[in-house]
Coordinates of C-alpha atoms (C1' of nucleotides) in Angstrom, one line a residue:
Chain A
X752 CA 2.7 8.2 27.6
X753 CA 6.8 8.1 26.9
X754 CA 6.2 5.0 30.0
X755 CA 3.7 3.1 27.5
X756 CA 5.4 3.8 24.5
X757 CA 8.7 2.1 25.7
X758 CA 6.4 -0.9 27.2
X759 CA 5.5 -1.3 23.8
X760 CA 8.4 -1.0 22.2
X761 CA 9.7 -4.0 24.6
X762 CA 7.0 -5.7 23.9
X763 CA 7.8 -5.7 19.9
X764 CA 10.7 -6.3 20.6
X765 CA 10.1 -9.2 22.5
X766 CA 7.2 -10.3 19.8
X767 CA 10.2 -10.2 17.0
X768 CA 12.7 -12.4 19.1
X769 CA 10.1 -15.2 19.4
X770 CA 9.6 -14.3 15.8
X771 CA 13.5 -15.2 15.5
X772 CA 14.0 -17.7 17.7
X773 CA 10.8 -19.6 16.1
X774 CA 12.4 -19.4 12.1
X775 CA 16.0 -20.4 13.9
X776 CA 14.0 -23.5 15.6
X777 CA 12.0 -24.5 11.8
X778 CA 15.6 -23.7 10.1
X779 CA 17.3 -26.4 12.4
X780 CA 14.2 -28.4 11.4
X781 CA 14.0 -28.4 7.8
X782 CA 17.9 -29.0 7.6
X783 CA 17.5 -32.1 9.8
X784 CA 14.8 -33.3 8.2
X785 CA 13.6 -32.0 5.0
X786 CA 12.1 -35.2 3.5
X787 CA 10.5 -36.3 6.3
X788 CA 6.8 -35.5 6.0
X789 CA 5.8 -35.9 9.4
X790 CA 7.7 -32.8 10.1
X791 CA 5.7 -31.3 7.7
X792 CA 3.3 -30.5 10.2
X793 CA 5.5 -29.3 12.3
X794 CA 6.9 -27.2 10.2
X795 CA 3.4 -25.5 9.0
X796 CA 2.8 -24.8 13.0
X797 CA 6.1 -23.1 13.8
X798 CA 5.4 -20.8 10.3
X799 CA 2.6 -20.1 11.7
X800 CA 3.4 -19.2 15.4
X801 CA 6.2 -17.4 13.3
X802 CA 3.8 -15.7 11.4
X803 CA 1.2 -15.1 14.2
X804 CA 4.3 -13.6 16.5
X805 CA 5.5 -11.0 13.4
X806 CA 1.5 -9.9 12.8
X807 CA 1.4 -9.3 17.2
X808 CA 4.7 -7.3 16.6
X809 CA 3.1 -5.6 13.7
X810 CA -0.2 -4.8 15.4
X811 CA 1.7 -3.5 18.4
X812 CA 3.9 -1.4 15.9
X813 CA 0.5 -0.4 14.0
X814 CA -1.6 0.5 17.5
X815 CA 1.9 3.0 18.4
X816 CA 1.9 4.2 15.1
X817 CA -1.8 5.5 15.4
X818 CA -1.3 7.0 18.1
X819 CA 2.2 8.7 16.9
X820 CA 0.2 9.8 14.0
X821 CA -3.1 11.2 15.8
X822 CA -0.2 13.1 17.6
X823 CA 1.7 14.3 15.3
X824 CA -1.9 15.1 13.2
X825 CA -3.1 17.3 15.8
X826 CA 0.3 18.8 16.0
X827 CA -0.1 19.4 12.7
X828 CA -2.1 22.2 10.6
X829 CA -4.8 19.5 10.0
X830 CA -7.1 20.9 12.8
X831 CA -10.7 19.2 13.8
X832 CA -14.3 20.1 14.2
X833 CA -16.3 18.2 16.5
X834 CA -14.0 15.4 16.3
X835 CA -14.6 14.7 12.9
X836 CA -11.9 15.7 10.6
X837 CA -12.2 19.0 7.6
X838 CA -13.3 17.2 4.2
X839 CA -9.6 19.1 3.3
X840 CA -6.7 18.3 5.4
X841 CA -4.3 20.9 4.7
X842 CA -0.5 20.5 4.2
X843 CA 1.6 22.7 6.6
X844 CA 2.8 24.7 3.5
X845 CA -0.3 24.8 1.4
X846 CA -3.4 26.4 2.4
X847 CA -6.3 25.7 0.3
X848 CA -8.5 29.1 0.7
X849 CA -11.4 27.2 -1.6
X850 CA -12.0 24.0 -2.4
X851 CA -10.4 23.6 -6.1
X852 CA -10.1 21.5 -8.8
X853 CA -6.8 22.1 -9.2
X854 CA -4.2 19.2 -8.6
X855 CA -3.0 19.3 -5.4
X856 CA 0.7 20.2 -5.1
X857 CA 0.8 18.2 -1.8
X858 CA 4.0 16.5 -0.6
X859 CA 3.4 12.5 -2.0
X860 CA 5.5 9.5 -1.8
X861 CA 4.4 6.9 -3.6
X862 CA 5.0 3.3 -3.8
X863 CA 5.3 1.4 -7.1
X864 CA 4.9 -2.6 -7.2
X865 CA 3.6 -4.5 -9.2
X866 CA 0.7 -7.2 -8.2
X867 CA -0.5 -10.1 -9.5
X868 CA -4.1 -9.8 -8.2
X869 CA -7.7 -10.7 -8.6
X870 CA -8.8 -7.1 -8.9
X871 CA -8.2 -3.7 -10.1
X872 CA -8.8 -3.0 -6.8
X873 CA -11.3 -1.8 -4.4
X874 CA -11.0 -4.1 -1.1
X875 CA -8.0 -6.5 -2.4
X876 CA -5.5 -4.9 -0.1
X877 CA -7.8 -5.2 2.5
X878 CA -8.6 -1.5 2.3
X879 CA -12.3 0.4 1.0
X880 CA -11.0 2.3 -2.4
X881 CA -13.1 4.2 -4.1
X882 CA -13.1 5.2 -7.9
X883 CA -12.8 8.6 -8.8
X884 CA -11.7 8.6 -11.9
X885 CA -10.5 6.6 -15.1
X886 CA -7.8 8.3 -17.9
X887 CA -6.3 6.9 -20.9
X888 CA -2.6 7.2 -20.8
X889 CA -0.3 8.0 -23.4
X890 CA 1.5 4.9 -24.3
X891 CA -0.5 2.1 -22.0
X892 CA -3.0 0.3 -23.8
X893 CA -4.5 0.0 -20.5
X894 CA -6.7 3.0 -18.8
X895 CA -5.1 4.0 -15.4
X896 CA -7.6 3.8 -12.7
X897 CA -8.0 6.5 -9.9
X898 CA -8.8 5.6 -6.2
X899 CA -9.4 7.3 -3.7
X900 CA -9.9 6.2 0.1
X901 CA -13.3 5.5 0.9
X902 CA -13.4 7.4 4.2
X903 CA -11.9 10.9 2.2
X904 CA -14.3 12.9 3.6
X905 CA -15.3 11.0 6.4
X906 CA -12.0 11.1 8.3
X907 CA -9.8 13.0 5.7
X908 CA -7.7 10.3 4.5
X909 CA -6.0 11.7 1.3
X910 CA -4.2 7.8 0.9
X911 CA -5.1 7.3 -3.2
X912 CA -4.0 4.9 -5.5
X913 CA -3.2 4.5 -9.1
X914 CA -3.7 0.9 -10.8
X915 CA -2.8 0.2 -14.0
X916 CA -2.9 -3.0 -16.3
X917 CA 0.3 -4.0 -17.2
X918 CA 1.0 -3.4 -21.1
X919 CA 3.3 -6.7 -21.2
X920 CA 1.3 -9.2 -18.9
X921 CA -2.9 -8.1 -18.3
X922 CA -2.6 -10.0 -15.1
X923 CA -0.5 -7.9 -13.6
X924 CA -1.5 -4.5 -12.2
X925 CA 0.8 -1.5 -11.3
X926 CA -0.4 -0.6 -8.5
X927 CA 0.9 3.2 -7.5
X928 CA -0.1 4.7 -4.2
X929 CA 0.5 7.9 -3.2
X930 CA 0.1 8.9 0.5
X931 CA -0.6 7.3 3.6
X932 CA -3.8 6.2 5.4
X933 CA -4.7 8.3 8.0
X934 CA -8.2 6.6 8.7
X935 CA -9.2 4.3 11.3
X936 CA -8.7 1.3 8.5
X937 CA -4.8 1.8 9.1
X938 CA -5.5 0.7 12.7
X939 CA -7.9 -2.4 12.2
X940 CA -6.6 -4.4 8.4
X941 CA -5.2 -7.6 9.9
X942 CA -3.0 -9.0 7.5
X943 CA -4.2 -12.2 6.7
X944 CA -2.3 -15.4 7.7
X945 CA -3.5 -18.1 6.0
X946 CA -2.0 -19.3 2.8
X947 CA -2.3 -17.3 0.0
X948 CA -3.3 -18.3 -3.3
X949 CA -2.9 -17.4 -6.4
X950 CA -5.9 -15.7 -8.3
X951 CA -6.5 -17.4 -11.7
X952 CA -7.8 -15.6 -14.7
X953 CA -11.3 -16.3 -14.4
X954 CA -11.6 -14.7 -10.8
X955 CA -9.8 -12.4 -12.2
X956 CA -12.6 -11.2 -14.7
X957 CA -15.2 -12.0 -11.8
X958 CA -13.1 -9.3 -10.1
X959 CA -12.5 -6.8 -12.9
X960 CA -15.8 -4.8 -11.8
X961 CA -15.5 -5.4 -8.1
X962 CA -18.0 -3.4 -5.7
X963 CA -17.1 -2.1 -2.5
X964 CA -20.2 -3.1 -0.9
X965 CA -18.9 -6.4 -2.0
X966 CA -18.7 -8.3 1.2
X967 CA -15.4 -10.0 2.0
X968 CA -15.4 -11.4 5.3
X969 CA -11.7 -11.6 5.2
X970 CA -9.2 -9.9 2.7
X971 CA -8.6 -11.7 -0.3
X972 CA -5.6 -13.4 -0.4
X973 CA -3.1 -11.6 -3.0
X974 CA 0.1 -12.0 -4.1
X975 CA 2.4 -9.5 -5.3
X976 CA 4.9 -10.2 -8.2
X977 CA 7.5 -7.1 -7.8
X978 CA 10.0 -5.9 -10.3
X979 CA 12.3 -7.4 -12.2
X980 CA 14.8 -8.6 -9.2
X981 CA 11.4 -9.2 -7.3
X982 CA 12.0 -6.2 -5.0
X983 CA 9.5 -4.0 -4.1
X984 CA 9.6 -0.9 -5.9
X985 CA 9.7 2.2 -3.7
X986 CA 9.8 4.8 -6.2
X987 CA 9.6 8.4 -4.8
X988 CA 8.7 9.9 -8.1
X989 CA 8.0 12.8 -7.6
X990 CA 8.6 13.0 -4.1
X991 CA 10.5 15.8 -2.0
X992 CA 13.4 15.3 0.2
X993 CA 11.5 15.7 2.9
X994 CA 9.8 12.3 2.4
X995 CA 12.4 10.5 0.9
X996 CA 12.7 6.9 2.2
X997 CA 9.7 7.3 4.5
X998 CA 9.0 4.0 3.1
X999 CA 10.4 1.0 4.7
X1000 CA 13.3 3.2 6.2
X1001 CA 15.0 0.5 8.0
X1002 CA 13.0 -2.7 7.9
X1003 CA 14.3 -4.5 5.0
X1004 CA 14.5 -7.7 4.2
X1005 CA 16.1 -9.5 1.6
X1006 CA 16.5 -12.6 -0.9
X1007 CA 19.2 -12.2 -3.1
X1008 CA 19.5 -16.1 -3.5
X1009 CA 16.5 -16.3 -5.2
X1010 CA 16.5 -16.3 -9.2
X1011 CA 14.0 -14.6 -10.8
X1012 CA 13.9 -17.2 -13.5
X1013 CA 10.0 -17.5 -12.5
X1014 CA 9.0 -14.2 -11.1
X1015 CA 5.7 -14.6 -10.8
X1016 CA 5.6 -17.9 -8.7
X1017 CA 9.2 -16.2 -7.1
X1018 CA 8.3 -12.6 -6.1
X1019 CA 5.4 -13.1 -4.4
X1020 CA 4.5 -11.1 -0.9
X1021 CA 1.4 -11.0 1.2
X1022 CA 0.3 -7.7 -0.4
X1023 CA -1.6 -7.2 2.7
X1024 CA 1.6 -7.1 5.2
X1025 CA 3.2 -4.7 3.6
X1026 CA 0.6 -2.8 3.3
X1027 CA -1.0 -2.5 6.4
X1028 CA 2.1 -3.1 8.2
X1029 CA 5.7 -2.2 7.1
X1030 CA 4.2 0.6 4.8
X1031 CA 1.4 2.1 6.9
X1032 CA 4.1 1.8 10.2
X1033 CA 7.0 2.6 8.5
X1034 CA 6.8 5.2 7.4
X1035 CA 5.0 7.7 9.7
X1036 CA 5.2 11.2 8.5
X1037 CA 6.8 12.3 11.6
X1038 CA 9.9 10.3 10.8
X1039 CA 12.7 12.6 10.4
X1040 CA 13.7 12.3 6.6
X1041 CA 16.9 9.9 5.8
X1042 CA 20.2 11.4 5.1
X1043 CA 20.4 9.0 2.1
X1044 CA 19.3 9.0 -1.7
X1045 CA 20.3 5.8 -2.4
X1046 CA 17.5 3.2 -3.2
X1047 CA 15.8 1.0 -0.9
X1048 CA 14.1 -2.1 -1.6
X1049 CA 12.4 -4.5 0.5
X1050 CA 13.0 -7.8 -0.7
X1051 CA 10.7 -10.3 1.2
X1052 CA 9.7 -13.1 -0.9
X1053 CA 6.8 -15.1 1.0
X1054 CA 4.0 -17.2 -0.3
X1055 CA 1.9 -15.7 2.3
X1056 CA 3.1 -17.7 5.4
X1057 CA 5.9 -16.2 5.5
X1058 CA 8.2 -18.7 4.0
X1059 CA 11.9 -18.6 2.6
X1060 CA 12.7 -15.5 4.7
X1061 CA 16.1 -15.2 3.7
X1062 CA 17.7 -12.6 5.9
X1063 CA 21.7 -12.9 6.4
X1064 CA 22.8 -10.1 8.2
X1065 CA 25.1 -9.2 5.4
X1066 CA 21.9 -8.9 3.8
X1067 CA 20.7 -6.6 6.1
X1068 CA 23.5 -5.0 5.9
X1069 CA 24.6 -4.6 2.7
X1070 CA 20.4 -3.1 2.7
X1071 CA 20.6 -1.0 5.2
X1072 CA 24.0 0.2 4.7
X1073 CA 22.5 3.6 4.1
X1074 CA 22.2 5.9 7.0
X1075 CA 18.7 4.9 8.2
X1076 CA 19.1 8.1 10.7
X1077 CA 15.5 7.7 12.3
X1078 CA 16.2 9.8 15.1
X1079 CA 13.2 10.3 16.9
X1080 CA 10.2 7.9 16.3
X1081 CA 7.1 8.4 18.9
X1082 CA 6.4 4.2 17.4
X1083 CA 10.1 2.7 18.5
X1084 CA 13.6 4.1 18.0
X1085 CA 14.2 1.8 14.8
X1086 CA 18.2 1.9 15.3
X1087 CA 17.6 0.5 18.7
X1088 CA 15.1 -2.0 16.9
X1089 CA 18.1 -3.3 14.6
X1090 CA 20.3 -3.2 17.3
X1091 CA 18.3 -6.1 19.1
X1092 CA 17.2 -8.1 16.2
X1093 CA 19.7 -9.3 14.2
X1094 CA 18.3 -11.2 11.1
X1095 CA 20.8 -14.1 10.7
X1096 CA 18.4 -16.8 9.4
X1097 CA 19.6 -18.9 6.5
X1098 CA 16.9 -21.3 5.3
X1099 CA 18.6 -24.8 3.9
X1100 CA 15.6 -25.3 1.3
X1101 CA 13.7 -23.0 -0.8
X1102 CA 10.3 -23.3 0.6
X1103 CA 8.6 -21.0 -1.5
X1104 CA 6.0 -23.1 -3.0
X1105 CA 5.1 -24.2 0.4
X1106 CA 1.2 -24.4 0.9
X1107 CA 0.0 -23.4 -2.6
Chain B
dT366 C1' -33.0 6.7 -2.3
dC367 C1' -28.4 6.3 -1.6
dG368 C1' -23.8 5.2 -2.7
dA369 C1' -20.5 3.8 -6.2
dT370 C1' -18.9 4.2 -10.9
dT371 C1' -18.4 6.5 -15.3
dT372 C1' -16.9 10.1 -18.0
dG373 C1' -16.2 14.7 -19.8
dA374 C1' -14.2 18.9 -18.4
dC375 C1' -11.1 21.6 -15.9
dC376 C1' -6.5 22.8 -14.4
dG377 C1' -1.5 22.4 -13.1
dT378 C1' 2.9 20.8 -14.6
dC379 C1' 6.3 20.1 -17.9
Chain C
dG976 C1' 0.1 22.5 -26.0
dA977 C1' 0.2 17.8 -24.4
dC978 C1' -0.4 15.0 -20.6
dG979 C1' -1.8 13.6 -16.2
dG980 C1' -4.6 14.1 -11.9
dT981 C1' -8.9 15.6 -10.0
dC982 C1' -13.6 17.1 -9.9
dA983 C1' -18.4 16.6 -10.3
dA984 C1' -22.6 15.8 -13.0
dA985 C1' -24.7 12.0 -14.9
dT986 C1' -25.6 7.3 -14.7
dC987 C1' -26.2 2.8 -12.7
dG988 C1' -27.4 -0.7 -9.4
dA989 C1' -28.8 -2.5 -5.0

DNA sequence: TCGATTTGACCGTC
DNA sequence: GACGGTCAAATCGA
């Protein structure tokens, strides 16, 4: 098991330098030739072998991850009946005697961004949400939508969401989610790869009452416009020590050369990747917590194929300055990770409106 | 008929 | 007591 585990980890490892070695190769290109449009091509296909290589790394990282977490579920209080899981899975500390109506105290970390999507959201993230409740908040002219993971009772997974319209800008939805997917939709959304576009206000309203029986043969393409500096909010809010930083603890990446002049066409991400990848495998819940309280960001600005993946190393570094003490991870040993990939890509050109 | 959404009520936290 | 999060009955739609 420890044997396959370190395979694995190699084998990310070696996903991520091909990954590296790939952006170094379409760097060299675009600063040789950027206004050559038969390189174009060329460029499109090493983005996305780049792309491609990262989302193998990923899977790999996602695949360990599962079975980290199935580990660390069954070492866990959460126990299992005839291998389906309790409706209820119980935190270590809290012990739910009856089922109650009562807000649950539970341990949650949540991530704040902010998405310029299509939908309020049932399937955009490539994930089954299920309404369970709407409330008018104090303050928002916008009702804040409760969702709730489809597979709840099916396979336990407490991973909810909060979506909100944005009070300034109605296309742009705050998304909030609190917990982590522990059902077998953690294992199997594939990001997608293919350019993503942005939604326009009329698929927007098409959206706005989206079913989950709603076939989608693959995700829709979203964008996420983050915060004002176009980072990605990681907000514990309410969140305990314990989980602090859970959340991209050591996989950051970074674009401090881009101006947020335009944040909308600027700070997009492939909502999908972070969710399904960095979020969901970074932050297992049986990484030790982080000595640090500073903030964390990821900063990855991407139009979906990945471009203008900025990473300096003194990016990285200035980042993850903060003690990212993962010291035990069943998925990879995350210091050892850093150790072999160093970041060091400087794109020439800004590429972000590559493909739109 | 079944599954998803809506909505009023309940309850914990501040 | 206000507010926010959740529950569950009622309702809707395929």
């Amino acid at each position: 098991m420890e044997e396959s585990a370190k395979c694995e980890q190699v084998s990310v490892i070696d996903e991520l330098l091909l990954g590296k070695e790939l952006t170094k190769k379409l760097c060299d290109q675009l600063s040789s030739s950027s206004s050559s449009s038969s390189s174009c091509d060329t460029n499109e296909v090493l983005i996305e072998k780049i792309i491609s290589t990262m989302e193998k790394a990923l899977a790999k990282v996602n695949c360990m991850a599962n079975v980290g977490e199935n580990k660390a579920m069954m070492d866990s209080h959460c126990s299992f009946t005839n291998g389906s899981p309790k409706s209820e899975v119980v935190e270590p500390e809290v012990e739910h005697k009856h089922v109650s109506k009562k807000r649950k105290t539970m341990p949650r970390r949540r991530e704040q961004v902010k998405v310029c999507l299509g939908t309020e959201g049932n399937k955009e993230d490539g994930y089954n949400w299920r309404k369970y409740g709407q409330k008018d908040i104090l303050g928002a002219k916008f009702p804040r939508g409760y969702f709730r993971c489809t597979y709840r009772n099916i396979q336990g997974c407490l991973a909810t969401k909060q979506v909100q319209k944005s009070d300034e800008d109605p296309m742009i939805y705050e998304i909030t989610y609190i917990g982590r997917h522990t059902c077998t939709q953690a294992a199997t959304v594939v990001p997608p790869s293919k350019t993503k576009v942005r939604i326009q206000e009329n698929q927007h309203q098409n959206n706005e009452k989206n079913q989950p029986q709603e076939k989608i043969e693959q995700p829709p393409e979203t964008i996420f416009s983050f915060g004002p500096q176009g980072e990605v909010k990681v907000e514990d809010l309410d969140l305990d020590l314990d989980h602090k930083h859970q959340i991209f603890p050591s996989f950051c990446f970074s674009s401090p050369s881009i101006g947020s002049e335009n944040e909308e066409t600027n700070n997009i991400f492939s909502y999908s990747m972070i969710e399904n990848n960095l979020v969901e495998n970074f932050s297992p819940s049986f990484m030790s917590p982080t000595t640090s309280e500073s903030d964390m960001f990821c900063h990855w600005e991407s139009t979906g194929l990945g471009q203008n993946v900025h990473n300096s190393s003194s990016d990285i570094t200035d980042i993850v300055s903060t003690p990212t003490s993962v010291t035990y991870s069943p998925i990879m040993d995350l210091d050892f990770f850093l150790d072999k990939i160093d970041f060091d890509i400087d794109f020439p050109m800004n590429t972000r409106e590559l493909c739109i």
